[in-house]
XYZ file of C-alpha atoms in Angstrom:
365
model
C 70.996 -30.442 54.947
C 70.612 -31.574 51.826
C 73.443 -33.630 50.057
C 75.464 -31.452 46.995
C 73.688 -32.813 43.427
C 75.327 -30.629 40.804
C 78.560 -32.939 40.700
C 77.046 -35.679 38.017
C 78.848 -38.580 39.513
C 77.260 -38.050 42.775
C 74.113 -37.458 41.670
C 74.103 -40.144 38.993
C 75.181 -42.520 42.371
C 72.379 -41.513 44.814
C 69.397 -41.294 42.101
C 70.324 -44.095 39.719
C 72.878 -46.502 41.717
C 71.154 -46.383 45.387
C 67.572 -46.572 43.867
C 66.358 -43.208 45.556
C 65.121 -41.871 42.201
C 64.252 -38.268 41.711
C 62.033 -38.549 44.663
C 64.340 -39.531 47.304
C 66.423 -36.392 45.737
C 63.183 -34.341 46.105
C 62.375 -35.376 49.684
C 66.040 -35.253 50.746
C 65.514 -31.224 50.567
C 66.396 -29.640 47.424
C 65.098 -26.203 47.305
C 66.718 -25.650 43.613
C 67.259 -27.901 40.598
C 70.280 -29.926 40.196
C 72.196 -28.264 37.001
C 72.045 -31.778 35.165
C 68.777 -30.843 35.134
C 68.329 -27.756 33.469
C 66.885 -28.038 30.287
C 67.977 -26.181 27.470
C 66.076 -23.129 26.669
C 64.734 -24.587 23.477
C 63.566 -27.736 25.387
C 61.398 -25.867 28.242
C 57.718 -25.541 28.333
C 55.816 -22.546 28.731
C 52.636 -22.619 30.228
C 51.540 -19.619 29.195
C 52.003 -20.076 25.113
C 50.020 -23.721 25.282
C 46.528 -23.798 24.531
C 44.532 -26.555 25.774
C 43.041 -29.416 23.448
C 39.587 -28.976 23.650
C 38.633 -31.953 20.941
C 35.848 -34.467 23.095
C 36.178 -37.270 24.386
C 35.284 -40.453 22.075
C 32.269 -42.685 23.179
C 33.516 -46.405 22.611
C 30.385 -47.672 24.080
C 28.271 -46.426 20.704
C 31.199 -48.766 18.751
C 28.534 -51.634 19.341
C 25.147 -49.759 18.254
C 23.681 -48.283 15.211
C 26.152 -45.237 15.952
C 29.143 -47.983 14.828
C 30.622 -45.952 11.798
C 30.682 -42.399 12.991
C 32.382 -43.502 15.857
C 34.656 -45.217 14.066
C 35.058 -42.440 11.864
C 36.317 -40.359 14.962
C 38.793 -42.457 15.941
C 40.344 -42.511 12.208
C 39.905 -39.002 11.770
C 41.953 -38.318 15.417
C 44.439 -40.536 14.361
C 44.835 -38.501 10.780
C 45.201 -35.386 12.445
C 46.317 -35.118 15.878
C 47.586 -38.677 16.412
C 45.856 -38.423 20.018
C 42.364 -38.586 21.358
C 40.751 -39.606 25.187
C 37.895 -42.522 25.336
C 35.604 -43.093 27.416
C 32.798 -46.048 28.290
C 35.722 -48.304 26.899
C 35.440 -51.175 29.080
C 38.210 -50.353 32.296
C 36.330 -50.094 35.709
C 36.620 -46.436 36.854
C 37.443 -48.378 40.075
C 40.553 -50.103 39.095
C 41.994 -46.535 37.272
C 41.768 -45.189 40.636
C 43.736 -48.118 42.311
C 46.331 -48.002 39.960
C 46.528 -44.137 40.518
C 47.035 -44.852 44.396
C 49.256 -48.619 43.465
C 51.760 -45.851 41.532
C 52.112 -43.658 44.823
C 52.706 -46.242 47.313
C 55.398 -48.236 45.064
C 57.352 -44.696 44.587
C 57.222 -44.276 48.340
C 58.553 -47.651 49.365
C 62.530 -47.739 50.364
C 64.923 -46.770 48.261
C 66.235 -50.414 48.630
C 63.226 -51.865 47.543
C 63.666 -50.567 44.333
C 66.917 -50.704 43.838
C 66.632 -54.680 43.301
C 64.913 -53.839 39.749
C 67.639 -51.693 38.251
C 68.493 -52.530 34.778
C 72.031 -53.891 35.829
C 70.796 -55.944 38.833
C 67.112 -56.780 38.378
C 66.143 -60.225 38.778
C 64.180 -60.498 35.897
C 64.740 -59.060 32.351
C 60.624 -58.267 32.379
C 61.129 -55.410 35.580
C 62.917 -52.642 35.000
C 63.264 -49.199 37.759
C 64.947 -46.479 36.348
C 65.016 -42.467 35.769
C 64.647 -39.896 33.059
C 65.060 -42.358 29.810
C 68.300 -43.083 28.299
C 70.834 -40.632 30.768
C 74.039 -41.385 29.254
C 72.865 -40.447 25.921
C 71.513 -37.068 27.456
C 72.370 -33.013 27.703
C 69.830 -32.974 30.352
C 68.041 -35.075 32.450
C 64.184 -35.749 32.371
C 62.287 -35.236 35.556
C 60.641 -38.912 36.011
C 61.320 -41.804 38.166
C 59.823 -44.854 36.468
C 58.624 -48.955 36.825
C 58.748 -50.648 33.828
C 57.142 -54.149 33.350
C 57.064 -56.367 30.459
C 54.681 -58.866 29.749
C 54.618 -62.651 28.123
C 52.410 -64.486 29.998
C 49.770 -64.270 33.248
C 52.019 -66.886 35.054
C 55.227 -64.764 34.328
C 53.881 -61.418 35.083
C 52.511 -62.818 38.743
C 55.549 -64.223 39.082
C 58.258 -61.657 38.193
C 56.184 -57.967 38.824
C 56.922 -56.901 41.441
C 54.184 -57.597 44.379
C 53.203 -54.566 45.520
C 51.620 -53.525 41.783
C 51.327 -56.661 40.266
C 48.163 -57.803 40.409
C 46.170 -53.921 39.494
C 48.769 -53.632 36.616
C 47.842 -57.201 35.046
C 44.294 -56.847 35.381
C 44.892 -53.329 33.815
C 46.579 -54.780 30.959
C 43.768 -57.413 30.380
C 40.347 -55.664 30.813
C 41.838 -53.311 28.023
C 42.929 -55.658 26.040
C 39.022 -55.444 23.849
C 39.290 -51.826 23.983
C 42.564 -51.649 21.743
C 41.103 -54.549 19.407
C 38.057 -52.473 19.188
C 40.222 -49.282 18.155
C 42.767 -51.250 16.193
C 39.575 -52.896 13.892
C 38.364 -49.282 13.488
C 41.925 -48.056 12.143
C 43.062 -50.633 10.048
C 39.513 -51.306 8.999
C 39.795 -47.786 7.319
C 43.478 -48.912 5.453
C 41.377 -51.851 3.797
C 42.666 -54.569 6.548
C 40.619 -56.945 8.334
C 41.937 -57.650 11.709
C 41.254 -61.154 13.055
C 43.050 -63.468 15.943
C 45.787 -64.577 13.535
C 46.681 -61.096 12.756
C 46.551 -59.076 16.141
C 50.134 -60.325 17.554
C 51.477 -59.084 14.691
C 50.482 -55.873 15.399
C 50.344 -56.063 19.107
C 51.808 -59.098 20.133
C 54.378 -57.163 22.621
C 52.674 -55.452 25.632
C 54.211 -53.298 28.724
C 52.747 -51.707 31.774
C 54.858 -48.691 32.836
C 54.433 -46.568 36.076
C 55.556 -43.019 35.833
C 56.575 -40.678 39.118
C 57.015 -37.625 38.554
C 57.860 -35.810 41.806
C 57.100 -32.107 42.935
C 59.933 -29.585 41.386
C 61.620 -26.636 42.604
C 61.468 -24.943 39.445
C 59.167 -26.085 36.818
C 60.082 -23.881 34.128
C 63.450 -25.090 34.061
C 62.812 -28.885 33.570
C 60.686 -31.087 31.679
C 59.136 -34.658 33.001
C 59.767 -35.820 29.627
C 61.012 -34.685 26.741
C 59.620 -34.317 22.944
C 59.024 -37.379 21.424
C 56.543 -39.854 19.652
C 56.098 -43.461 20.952
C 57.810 -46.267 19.272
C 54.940 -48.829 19.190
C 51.227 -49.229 17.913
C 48.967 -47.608 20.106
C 49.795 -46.533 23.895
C 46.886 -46.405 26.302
C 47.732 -43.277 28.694
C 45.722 -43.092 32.421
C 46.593 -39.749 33.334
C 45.520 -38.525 36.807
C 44.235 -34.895 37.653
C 47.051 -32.566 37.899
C 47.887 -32.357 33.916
C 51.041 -31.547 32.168
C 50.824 -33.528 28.904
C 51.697 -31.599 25.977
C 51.049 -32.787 22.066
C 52.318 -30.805 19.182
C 50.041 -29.856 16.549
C 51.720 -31.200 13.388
C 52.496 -29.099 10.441
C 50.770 -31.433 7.675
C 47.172 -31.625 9.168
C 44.152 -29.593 8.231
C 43.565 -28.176 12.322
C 44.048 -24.841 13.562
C 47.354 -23.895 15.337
C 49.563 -26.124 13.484
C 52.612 -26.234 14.825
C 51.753 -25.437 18.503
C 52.082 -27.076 21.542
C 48.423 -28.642 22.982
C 47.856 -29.653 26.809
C 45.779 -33.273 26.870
C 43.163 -31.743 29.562
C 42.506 -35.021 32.230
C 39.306 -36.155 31.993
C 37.945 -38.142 35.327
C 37.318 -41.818 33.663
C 38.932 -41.461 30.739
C 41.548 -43.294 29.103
C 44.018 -41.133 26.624
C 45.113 -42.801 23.467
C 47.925 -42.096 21.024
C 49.295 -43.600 18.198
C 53.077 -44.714 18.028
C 55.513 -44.665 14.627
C 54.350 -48.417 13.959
C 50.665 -47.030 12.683
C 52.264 -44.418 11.140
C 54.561 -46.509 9.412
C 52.071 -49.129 8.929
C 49.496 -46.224 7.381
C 52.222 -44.979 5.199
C 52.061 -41.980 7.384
C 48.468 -41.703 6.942
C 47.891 -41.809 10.456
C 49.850 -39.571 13.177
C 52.309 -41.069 15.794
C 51.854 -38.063 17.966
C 54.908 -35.806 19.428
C 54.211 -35.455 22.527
C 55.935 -34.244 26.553
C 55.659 -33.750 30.014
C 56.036 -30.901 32.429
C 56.850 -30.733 35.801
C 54.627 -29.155 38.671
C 55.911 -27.534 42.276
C 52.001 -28.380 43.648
C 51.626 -31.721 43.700
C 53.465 -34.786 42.554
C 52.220 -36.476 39.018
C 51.513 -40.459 38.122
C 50.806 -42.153 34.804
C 50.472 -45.311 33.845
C 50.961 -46.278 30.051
C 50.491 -49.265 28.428
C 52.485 -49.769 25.001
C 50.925 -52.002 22.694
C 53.908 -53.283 20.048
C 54.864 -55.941 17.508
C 56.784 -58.753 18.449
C 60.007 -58.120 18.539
C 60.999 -60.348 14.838
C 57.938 -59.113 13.509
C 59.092 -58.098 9.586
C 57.780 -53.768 9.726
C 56.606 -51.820 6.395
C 53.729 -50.093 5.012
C 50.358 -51.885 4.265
C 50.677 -53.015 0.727
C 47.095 -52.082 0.569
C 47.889 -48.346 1.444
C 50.694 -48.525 -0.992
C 48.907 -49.555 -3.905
C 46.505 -46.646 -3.200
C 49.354 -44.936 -2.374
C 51.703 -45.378 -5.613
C 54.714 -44.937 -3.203
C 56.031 -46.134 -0.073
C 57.314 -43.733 2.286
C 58.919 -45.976 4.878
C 61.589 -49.344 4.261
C 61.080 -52.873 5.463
C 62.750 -53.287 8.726
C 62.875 -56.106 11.295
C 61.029 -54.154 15.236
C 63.902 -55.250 16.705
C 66.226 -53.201 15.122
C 63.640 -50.092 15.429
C 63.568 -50.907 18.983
C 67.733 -50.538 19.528
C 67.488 -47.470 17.694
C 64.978 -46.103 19.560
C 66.473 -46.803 22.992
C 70.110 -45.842 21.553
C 69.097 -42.351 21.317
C 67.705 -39.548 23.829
C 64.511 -38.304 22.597
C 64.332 -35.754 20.069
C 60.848 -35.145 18.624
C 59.928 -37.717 16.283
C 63.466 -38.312 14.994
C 63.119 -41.949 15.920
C 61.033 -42.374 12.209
C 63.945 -41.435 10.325
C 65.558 -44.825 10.924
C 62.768 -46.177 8.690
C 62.314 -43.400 6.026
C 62.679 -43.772 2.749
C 64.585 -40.358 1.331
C 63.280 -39.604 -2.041
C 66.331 -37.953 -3.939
């Protein structure tokens, strides 16, 4: 029989404190959802009113041909409006996206115990982090996801510190991308009137993690979400996505696109890489370019994995708008700000749509 989950002490114990995740609370029997669960009515996702984005993939291959600028001109122009787009050709073997895909399952079906060691309180290194759903004492509800989060400085570090069973397939993720975001970085700031070159890139992505996201089978669906509404806090966050869907962007309200407004399922292609932009290139655009609001849903079918990488500044990096986009601008929309202090804000808060910018707004009385 499975064990009582509505008390939140209990549950909060055997998900969070014993390192069984949402999964071990899935396999242990549940045939409903735990209240702390239950989203609020506002917060759910309905299939049924979602369309599906049906923009194309972006070649990245044609970036080095005659076919250079229009390409480029895609990437700006999905940045402008949606804040989201899927590449493909860009560079990372179709081989390794499917052993990541399979690295993701097995971790989240090791022992409880095993990964239990990397909870925030107890891991042994500050660069591994297990957890669920995303900040839960700040929450009303809880988010559907069990999660491996791993930070990286250095090759020596990562191979070091990861943990073993997904170490290797998430480094050698994180570097045979690595010329793929340069490549879309160039194209973006390129269009802001800034030249990107090796003495400029940490700046803008000098701070890189590899997370793996579980998000097991659910009773009810309709009543939970994997993750709620929110933009990314970074630069750019390279998404692999396998084939069972559930990511949801919202149109937003200031774009020239049809169903402003509305809620758009990110179809998976097979070989493709999905791309968003985080409040960083918005901020850095002067809002010129969209950090993308964006969720999960659950499925009862089949269980879900993702595998992000987010691309950020280093941590003391000084934040504020291009003063090339300001000039052309006559205003700045957004404050100077330390990423550190963006960061702590960001992870202070549960999500809430792309509230996270309004730490760096600037209100014009």
């Amino acid at each position: 029989m499975a064990p009582s989950f509505d008390n939140a002490t209990s549950l909060f114990n055997f998900v969070v404190r014993d390192g069984n995740g949402i999964k071990g609370m899935v396999d242990s029997g549940i045939s409903k959802v735990p209240q702390p669960y239950i989203q609020p009515p506002t917060e759910r996702i309905n299939k049924k009113n979602a369309g599906v984005c049906k923009i194309p993939p972006i070649d990245l291959s044609k970036l080095d041909g005659p076919q250079h600028d229009e390409v480029a001109n895609q990437i700006v122009r999905a940045a402008e409006t949606l804040g989201f787009f899927q590449v493909i050709n860009h560079g990372v073997p179709v081989e390794l996206l499917e052993s990541l895909k399979q690295t993701a399952h097995n971790f989240f079906a090791l022992p409880p115990e095993r990964k239990a060691v990397y909870r925030k309180e107890v891991s042994p290194s500050p660069l591994v982090k297990y957890g669920t759903s995303f900040v839960p004492e700040k929450e009303k509800a809880f988010e559907w996801k069990d999660y491996i989060s791993m930070a990286y400085t250095n090759d020596d570090e990562a191979l070091q510190q990861w943990p073993v069973e997904c170490r290797d397939v998430a480094l050698q993720y994180l570097k045979t991308s690595h010329e793929m975001v340069r490549k879309l970085l160039e194209a973006l700031l390129g269009n802001l009137g800034v030249e990107l070159d090796d003495s400029k890139i940490d700046a803008f992505i000098g701070k890189k993690m590899v997370n793996m996201n579980f998000y097991p089978t659910c009773p009810n669906p309709e009543l939970t979400v994997g993750v709620g509404r929110h933009s990314d806090m970074g630069t750019l966050t390279i998404l692999l996505q396998d084939g069972i869907g559930g990511l949801y962007v919202k149109v937003p309200e200031d774009v020239d696109m049809e169903k402003k407004g509305a809620w758009v399922e990110i179809p998976p292609i097979p070989g493709a890489l999905v791309i968003n932009v985080g409040d960083m290139l918005q901020i850095w655009s002067n809002g010129k370019y969209k950090s993308a609001e964006h969720r999960v849903r659950t499925t009862s079918t089949k269980s879900r994995v993702s595998i992000p990488i987010f691309t950020c500044p280093q941590s003391t990096q000084k934040i504020a708008p291009l003063p090339q986009v300001v000039k052309k601008d006559g205003i700045a929309r957004y404050k100077e700000f330390i990423f550190s202090d963006y960061m702590n804000s960001f992870f202070g808060n549960a999500h809430d749509g792309k509230n996270s910018l309004e730490f760096a707004k600037i209100n014009s009385a």
